[in-house]
Coordinates of C-alpha atoms in Angstrom, one line a residue:
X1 CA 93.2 105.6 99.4
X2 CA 93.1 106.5 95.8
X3 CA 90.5 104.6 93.9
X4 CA 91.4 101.8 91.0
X5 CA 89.7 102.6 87.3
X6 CA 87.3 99.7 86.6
X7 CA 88.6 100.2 82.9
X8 CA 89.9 97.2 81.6
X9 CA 93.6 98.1 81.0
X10 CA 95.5 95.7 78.2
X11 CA 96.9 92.5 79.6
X12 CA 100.4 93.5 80.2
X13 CA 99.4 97.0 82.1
X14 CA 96.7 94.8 83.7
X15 CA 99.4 92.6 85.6
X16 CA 102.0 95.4 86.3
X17 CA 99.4 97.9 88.2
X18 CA 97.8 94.6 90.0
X19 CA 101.6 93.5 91.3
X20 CA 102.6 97.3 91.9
X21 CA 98.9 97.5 94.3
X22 CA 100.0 93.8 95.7
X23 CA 103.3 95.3 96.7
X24 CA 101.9 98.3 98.2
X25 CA 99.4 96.6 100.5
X26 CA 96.3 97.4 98.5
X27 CA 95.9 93.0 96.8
X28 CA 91.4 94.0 97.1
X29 CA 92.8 96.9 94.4
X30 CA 94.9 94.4 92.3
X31 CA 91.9 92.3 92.9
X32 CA 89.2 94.8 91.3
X33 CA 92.0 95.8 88.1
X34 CA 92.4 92.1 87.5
X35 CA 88.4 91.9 87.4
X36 CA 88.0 94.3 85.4
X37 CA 90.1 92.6 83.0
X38 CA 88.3 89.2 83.0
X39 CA 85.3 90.9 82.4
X40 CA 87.1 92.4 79.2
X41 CA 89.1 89.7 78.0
X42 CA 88.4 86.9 76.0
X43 CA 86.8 83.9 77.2
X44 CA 89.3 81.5 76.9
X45 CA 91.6 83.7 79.6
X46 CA 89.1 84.2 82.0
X47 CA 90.7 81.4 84.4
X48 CA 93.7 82.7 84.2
X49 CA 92.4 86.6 85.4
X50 CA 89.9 84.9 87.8
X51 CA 92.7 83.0 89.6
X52 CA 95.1 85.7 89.9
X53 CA 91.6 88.1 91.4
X54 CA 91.1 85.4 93.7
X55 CA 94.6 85.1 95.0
X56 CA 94.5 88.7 95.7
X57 CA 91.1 88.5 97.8
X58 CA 93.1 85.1 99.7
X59 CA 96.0 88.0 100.6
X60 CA 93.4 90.5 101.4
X61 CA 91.9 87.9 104.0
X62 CA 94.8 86.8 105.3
X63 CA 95.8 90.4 105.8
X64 CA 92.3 90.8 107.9
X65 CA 93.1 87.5 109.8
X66 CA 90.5 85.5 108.1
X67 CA 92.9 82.4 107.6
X68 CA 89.9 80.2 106.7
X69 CA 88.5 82.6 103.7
X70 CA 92.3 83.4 102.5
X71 CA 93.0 79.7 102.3
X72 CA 89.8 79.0 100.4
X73 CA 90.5 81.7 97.7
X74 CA 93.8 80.9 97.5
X75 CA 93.0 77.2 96.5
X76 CA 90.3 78.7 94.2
X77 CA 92.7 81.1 92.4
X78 CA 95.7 78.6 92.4
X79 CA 93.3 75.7 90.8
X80 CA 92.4 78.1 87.9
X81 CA 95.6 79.1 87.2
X82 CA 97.2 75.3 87.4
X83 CA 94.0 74.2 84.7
X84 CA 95.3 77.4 82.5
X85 CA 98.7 76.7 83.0
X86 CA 98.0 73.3 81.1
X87 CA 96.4 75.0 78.4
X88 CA 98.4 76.9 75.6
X89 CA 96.8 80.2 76.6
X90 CA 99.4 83.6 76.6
X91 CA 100.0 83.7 80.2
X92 CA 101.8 87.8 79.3
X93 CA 105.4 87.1 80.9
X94 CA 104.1 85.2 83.9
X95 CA 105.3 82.2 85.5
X96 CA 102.3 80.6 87.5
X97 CA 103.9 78.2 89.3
X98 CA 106.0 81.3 90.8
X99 CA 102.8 83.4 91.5
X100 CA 101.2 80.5 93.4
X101 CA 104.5 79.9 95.5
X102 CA 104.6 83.3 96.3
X103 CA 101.2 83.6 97.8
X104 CA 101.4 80.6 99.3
X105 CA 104.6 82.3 101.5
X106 CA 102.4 85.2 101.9
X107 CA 99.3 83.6 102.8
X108 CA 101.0 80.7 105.1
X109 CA 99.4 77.9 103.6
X110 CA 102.6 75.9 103.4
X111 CA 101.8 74.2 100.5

């Protein structure tokens, strides 16, 4: 498989090249573009990049079977993103709330 850049790309590219990698099966790729922009970004985002990373790693383990790891992550990601969510913080076009309902269908939590 072709390799992600670890280049921070802006926050709008950032999200569309994570959700095109989510859709093609690759979430640990969406997971390592998403890092790469927390690690660029400005502090007061970083919980909204984090949780998004870690809700790819929860797909990425329950893709492996690892129902225990995927539903830890998932919880992880979907806490960050519920405590930005609350915040006034640019969330680039995204509903949250939506994101975290979708992984929970993917991931089977039935939250």
């Amino acid at each position: 498989m072709e390799p992600v850049s670890e280049e921070p790309l802006p926050p709008g590219e950032t999200l569309v090249s994570a959700r095109n990698l989510v859709e093609a099966g690759r979430p640990f790729a969406a997971h390592e573009v998403l890092e790469a922009r927390w690690k660029a970004g400005p502090a007061q985002e970083r919980n909204l990049w984090q949780g998004l990373a870690q809700i790819c790693v929860a797909l990425t383990h329950a893709a492996r079977g690892n129902s225990v790891g995927a539903l830890r992550l998932f919880e992880r990601g979907a806490a960050r993103l519920e405590e930005y969510g609350s915040g006034e913080g640019p969330t680039y076009g995204l509903d949250l709330s939506a994101v975290v309902r979708c992984a929970q269908d993917r991931i089977g939590t039935g939250g």
